[in-house]
mmCIF file of C-alpha atoms and ligand atoms in Angstrom:
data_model
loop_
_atom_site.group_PDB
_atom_site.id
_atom_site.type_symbol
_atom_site.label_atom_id
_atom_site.label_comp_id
_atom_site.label_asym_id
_atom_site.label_seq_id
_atom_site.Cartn_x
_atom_site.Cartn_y
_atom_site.Cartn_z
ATOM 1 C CA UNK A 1 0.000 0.000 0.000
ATOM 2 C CA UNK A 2 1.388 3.672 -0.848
ATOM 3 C CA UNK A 3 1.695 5.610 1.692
ATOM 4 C CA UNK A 4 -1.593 8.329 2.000
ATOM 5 C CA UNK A 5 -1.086 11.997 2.402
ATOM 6 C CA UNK A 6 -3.802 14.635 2.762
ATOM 7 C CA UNK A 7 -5.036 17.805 0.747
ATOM 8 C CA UNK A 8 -7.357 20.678 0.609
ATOM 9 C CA UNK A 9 -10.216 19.634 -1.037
ATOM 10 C CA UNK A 10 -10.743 23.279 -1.876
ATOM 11 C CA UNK A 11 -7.425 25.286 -1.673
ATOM 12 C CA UNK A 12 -7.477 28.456 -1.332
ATOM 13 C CA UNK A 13 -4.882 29.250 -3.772
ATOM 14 C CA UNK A 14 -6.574 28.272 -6.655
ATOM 15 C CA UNK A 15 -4.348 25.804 -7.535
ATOM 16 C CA UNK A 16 -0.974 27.457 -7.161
ATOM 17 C CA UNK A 17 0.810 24.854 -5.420
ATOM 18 C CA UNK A 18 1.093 27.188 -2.053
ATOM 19 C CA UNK A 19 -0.083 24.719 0.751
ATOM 20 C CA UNK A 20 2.051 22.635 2.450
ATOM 21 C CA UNK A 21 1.340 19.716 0.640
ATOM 22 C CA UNK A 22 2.991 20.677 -2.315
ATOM 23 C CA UNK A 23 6.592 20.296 -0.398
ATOM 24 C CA UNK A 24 5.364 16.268 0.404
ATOM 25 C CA UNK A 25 3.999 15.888 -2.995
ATOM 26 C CA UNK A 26 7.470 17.070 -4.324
ATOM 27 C CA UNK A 27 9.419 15.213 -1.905
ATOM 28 C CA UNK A 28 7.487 12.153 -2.801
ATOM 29 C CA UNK A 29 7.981 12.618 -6.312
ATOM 30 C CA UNK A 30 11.597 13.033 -6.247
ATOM 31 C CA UNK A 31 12.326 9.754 -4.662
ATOM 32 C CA UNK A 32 9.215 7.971 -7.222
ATOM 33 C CA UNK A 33 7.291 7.184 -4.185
ATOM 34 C CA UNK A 34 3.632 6.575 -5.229
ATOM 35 C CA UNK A 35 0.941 7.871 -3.029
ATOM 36 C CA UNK A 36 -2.585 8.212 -2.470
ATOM 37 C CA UNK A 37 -4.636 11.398 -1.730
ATOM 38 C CA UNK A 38 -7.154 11.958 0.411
ATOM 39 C CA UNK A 39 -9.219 15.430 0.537
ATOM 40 C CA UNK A 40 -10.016 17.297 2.981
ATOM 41 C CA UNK A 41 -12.667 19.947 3.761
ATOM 42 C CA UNK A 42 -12.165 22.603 6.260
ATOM 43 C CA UNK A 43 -15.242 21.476 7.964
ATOM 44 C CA UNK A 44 -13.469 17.451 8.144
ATOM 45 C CA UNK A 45 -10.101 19.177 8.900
ATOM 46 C CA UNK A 46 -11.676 19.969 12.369
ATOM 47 C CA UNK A 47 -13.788 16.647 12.987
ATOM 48 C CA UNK A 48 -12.341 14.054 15.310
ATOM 49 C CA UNK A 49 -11.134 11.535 12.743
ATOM 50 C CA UNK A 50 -8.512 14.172 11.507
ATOM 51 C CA UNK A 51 -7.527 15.471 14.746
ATOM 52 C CA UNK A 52 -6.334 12.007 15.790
ATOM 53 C CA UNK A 53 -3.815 12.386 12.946
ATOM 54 C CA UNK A 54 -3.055 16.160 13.055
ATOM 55 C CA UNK A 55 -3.974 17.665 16.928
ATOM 56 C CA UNK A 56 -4.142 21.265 14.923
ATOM 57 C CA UNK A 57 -6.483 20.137 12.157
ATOM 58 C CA UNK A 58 -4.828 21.145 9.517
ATOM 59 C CA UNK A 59 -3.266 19.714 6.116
ATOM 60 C CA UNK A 60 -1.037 17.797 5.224
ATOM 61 C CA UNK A 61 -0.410 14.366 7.182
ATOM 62 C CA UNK A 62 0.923 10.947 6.283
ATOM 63 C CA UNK A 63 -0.214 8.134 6.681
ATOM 64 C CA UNK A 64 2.081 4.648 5.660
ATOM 65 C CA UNK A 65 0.708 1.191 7.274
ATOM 66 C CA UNK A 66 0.370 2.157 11.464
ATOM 67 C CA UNK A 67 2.582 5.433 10.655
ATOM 68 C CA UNK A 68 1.079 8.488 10.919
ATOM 69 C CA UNK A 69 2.761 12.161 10.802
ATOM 70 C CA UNK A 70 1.835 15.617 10.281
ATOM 71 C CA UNK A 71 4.080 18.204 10.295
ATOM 72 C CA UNK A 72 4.898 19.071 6.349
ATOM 73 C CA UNK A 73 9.109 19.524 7.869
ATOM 74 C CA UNK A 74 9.001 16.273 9.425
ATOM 75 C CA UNK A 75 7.336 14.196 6.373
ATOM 76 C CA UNK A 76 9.612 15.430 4.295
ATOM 77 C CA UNK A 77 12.414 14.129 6.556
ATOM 78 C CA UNK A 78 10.643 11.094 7.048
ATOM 79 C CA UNK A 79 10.789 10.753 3.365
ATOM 80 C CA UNK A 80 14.035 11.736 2.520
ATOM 81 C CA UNK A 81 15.154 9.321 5.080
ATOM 82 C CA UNK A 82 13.704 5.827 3.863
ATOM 83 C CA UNK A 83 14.271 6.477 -0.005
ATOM 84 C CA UNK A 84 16.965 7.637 -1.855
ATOM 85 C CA UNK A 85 17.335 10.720 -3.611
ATOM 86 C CA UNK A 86 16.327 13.723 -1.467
ATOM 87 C CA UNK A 87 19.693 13.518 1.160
ATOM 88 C CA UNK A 88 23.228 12.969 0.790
ATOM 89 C CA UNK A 89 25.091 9.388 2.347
ATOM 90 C CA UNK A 90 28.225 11.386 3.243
ATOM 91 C CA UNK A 91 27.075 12.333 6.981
ATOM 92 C CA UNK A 92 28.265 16.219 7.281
ATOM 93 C CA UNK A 93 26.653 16.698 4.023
ATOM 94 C CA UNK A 94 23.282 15.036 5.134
ATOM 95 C CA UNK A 95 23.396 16.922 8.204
ATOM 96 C CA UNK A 96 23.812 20.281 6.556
ATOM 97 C CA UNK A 97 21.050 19.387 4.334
ATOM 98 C CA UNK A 98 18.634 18.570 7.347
ATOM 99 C CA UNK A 99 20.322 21.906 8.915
ATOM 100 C CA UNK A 100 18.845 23.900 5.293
ATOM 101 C CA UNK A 101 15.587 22.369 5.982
ATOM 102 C CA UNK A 102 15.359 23.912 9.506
ATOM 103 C CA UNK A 103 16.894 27.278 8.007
ATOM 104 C CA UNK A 104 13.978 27.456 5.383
ATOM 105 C CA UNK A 105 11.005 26.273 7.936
ATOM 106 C CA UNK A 106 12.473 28.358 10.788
ATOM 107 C CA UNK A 107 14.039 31.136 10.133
ATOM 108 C CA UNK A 108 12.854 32.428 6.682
ATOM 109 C CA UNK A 109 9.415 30.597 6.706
ATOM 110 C CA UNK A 110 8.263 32.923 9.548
ATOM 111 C CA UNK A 111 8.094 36.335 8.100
ATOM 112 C CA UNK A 112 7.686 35.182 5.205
ATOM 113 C CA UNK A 113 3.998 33.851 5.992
ATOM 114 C CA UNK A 114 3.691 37.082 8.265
ATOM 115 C CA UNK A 115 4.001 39.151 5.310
ATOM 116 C CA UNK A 116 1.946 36.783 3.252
ATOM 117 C CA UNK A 117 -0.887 37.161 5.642
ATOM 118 C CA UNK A 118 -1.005 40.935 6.462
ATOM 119 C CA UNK A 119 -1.493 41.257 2.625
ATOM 120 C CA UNK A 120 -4.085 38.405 2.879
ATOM 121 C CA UNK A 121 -6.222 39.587 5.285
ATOM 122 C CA UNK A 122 -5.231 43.151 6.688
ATOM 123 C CA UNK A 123 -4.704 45.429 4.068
ATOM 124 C CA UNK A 124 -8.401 46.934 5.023
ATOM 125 C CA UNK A 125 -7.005 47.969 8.596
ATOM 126 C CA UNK A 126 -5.515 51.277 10.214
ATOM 127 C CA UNK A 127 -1.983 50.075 10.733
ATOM 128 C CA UNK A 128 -1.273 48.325 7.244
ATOM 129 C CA UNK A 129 0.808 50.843 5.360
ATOM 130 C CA UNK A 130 2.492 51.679 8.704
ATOM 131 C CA UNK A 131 3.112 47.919 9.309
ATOM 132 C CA UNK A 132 3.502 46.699 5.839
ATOM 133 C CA UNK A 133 7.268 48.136 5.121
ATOM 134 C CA UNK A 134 8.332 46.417 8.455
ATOM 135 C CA UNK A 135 7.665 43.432 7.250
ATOM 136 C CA UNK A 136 9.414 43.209 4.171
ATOM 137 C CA UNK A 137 12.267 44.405 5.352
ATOM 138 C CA UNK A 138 12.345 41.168 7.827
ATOM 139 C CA UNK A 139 12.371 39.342 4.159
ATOM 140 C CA UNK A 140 14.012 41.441 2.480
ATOM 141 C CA UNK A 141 16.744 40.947 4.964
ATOM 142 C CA UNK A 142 16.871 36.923 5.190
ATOM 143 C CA UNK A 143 16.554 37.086 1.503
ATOM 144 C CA UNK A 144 20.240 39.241 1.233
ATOM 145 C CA UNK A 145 21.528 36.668 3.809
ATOM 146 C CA UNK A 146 20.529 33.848 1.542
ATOM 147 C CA UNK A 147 21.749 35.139 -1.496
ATOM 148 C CA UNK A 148 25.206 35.986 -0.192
ATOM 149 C CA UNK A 149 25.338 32.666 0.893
ATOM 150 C CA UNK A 150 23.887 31.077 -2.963
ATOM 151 C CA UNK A 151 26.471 33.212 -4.223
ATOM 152 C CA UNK A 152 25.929 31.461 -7.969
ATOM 153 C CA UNK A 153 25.630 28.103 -7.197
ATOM 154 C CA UNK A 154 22.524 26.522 -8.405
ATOM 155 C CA UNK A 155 21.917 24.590 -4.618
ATOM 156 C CA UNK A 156 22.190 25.699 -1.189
ATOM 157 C CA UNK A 157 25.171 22.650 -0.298
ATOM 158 C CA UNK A 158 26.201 21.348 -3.992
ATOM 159 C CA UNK A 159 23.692 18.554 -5.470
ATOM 160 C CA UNK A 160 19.872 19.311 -4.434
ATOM 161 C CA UNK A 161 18.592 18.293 -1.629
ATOM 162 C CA UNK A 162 15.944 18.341 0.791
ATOM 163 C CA UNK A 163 17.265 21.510 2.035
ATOM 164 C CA UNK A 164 16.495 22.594 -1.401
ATOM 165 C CA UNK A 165 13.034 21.560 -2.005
ATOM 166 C CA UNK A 166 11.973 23.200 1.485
ATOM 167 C CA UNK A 167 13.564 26.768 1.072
ATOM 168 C CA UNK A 168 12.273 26.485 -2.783
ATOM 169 C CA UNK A 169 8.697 26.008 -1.681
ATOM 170 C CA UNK A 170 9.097 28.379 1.733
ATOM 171 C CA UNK A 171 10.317 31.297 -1.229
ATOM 172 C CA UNK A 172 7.526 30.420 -4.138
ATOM 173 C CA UNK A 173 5.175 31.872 -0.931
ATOM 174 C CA UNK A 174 6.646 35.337 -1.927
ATOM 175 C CA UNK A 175 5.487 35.268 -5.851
ATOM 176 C CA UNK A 176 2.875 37.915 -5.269
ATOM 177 C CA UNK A 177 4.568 40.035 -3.492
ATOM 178 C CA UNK A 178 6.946 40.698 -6.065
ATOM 179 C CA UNK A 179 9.960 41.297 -3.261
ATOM 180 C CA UNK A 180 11.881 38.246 -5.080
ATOM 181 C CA UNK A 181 11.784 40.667 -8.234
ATOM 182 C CA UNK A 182 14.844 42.264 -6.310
ATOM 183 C CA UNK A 183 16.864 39.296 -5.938
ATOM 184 C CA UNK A 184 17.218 37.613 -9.465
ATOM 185 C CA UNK A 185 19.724 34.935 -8.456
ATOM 186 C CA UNK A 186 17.377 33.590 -6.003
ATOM 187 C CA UNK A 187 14.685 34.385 -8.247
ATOM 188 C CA UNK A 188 16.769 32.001 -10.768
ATOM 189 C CA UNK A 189 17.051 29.493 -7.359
ATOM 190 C CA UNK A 190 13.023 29.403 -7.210
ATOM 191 C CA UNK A 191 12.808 28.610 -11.197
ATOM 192 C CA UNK A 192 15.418 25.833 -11.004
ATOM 193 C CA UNK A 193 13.307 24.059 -8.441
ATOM 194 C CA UNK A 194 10.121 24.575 -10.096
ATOM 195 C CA UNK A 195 11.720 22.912 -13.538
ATOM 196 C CA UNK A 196 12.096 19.980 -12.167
ATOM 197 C CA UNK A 197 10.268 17.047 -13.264
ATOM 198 C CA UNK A 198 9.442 16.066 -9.990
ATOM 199 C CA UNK A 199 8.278 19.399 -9.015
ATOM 200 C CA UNK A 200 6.165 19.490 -12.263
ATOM 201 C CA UNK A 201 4.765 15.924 -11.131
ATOM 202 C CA UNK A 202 3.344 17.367 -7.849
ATOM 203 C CA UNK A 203 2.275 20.746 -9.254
ATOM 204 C CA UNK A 204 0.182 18.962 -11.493
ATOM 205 C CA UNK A 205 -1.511 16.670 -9.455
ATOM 206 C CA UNK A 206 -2.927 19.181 -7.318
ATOM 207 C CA UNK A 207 -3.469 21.647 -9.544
ATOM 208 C CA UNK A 208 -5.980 18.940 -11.055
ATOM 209 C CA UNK A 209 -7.461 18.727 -8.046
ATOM 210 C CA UNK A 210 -8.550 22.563 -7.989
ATOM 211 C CA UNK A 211 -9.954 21.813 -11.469
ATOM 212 C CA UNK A 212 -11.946 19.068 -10.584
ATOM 213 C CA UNK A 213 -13.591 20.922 -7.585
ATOM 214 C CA UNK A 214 -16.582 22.288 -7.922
ATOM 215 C CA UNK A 215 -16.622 26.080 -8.216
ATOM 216 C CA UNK A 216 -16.503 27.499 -4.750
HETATM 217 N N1 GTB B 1 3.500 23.802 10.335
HETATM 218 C C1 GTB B 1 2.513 23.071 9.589
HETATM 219 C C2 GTB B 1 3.179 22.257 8.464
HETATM 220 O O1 GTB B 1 4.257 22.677 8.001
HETATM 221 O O2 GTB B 1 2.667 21.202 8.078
HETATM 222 C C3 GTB B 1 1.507 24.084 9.027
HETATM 223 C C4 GTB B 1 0.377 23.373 8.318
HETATM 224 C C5 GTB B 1 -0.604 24.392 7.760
HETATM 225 O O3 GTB B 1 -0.465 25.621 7.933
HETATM 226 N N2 GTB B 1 -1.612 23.880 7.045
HETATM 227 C C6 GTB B 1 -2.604 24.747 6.454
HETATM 228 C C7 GTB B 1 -3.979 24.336 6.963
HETATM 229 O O4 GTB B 1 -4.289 23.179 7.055
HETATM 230 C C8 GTB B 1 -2.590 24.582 4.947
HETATM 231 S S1 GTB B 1 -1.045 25.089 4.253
HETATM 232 N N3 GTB B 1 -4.826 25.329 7.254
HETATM 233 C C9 GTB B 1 -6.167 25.101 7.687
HETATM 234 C C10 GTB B 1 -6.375 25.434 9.112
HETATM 235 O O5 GTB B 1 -5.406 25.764 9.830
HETATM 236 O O6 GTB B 1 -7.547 25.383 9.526
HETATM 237 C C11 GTB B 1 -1.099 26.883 4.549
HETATM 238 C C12 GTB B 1 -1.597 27.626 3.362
HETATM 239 C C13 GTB B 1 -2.947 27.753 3.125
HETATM 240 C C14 GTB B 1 -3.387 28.495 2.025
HETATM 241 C C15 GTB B 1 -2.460 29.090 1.204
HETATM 242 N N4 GTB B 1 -2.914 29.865 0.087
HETATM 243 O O7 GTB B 1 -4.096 29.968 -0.162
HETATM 244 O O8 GTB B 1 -2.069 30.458 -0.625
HETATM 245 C C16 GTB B 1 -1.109 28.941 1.432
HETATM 246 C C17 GTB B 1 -0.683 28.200 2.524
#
């Protein structure tokens, strides 16, 4: 049995590959792990069956015989760790790519989604243009960091890894906000990840999933 992962039955994004499932899809794809879907409403998100897998009733989990996870970080791990392809055997190298996926869900992940969700939901209050500027500067400072540190390599540590795939899908959350726009070599970083096949794979399958939903 493939292992079972979960989804917004209706994402919000319309299909743009911004919730956190994308990063499992990807990661599954990379290694050629098949898997299973199964949607969720926001309604079913909050019902006891899903709580018992994820206590904060959200999306994604994983589910692989009497396995369950949830956490998008630590399925990716989990992932990475049982299949080939996603982590390096030398053991510094693994550990600094396990060290890039902390770095993208911990310290650029955060304002990242701040500023993604003041533009979301409060550009209709007092304190937005005041606030706004604050917080993408906090980007707009991790995103110098990392690009002094990409220099004009294509990867964060050599070959792609899982480090990779989560700062690539942490940084696609800035597309509309057109601060990448400013940094073209990570810019470049983001469009290397999206071309590959594996990232197409899992882009694909849920965008088909926002087509097949019925109009919301
Ligand atoms: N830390 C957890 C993880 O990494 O797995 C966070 C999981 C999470 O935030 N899940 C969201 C969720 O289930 C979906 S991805 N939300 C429902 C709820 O909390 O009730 C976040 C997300 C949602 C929508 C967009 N979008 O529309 O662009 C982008 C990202």
């Amino acid at each position: 049995m493939p292992p079972t992962i979960t989804a917004f039955a209706n994402s919000p994004d319309r299909g743009k590959g911004q919730a956190r499932d994308m990063r499992v899809r990807w990661a599954l794809e990379e290694v050629g792990q098949t898997y299973d879907v199964r949607l969720v409403s926001f309604a079913a998100m909050k019902e006891p069956a899903h709580l018992a897998l994820h206590p904060f009733g959200q999306i994604p989990t994983y589910e692989d015989g009497d396995l369950a996870l949830f956490e998008s970080g630590a399925i990716v791990l989990h992932i990475a760790e049982r299949r080939a392809g996603l982590l390096p055997t030398e053991p510094n190298a693994r550990a600094r790519a396990i060290t890039w996926m902390f770095a993208a869900l911990s310290t650029l992940e955060p304002p990242i989604v701040e500023l993604g969700m003041a533009m979301l939901f409060e550009r209709d209050k007092g304190w937005y243009a005041e606030r706004l500027p604050m917080l993408q500067d906090r980007v707009r400072v991790r995103l110098g960091e990392l690009s002094r540190r990409l220099g004009d390599a294509d990867w964060l540590d050599r070959a792609f890894s899982a480090g990779d795939l989560m700062m690539v899908t942490v940084l696609r959350r800035l597309n509309a906000s057109g601060l990448l726009d400013a940094y073209p070599d990570i810019a470049a970083y983001v469009a290397r990840g999206e071309a590959r096949p594996a990232f197409r794979r899992a882009f694909d399958a849920q965008l088909a999933v926002f087509k097949a939903a019925p109009a919301s």
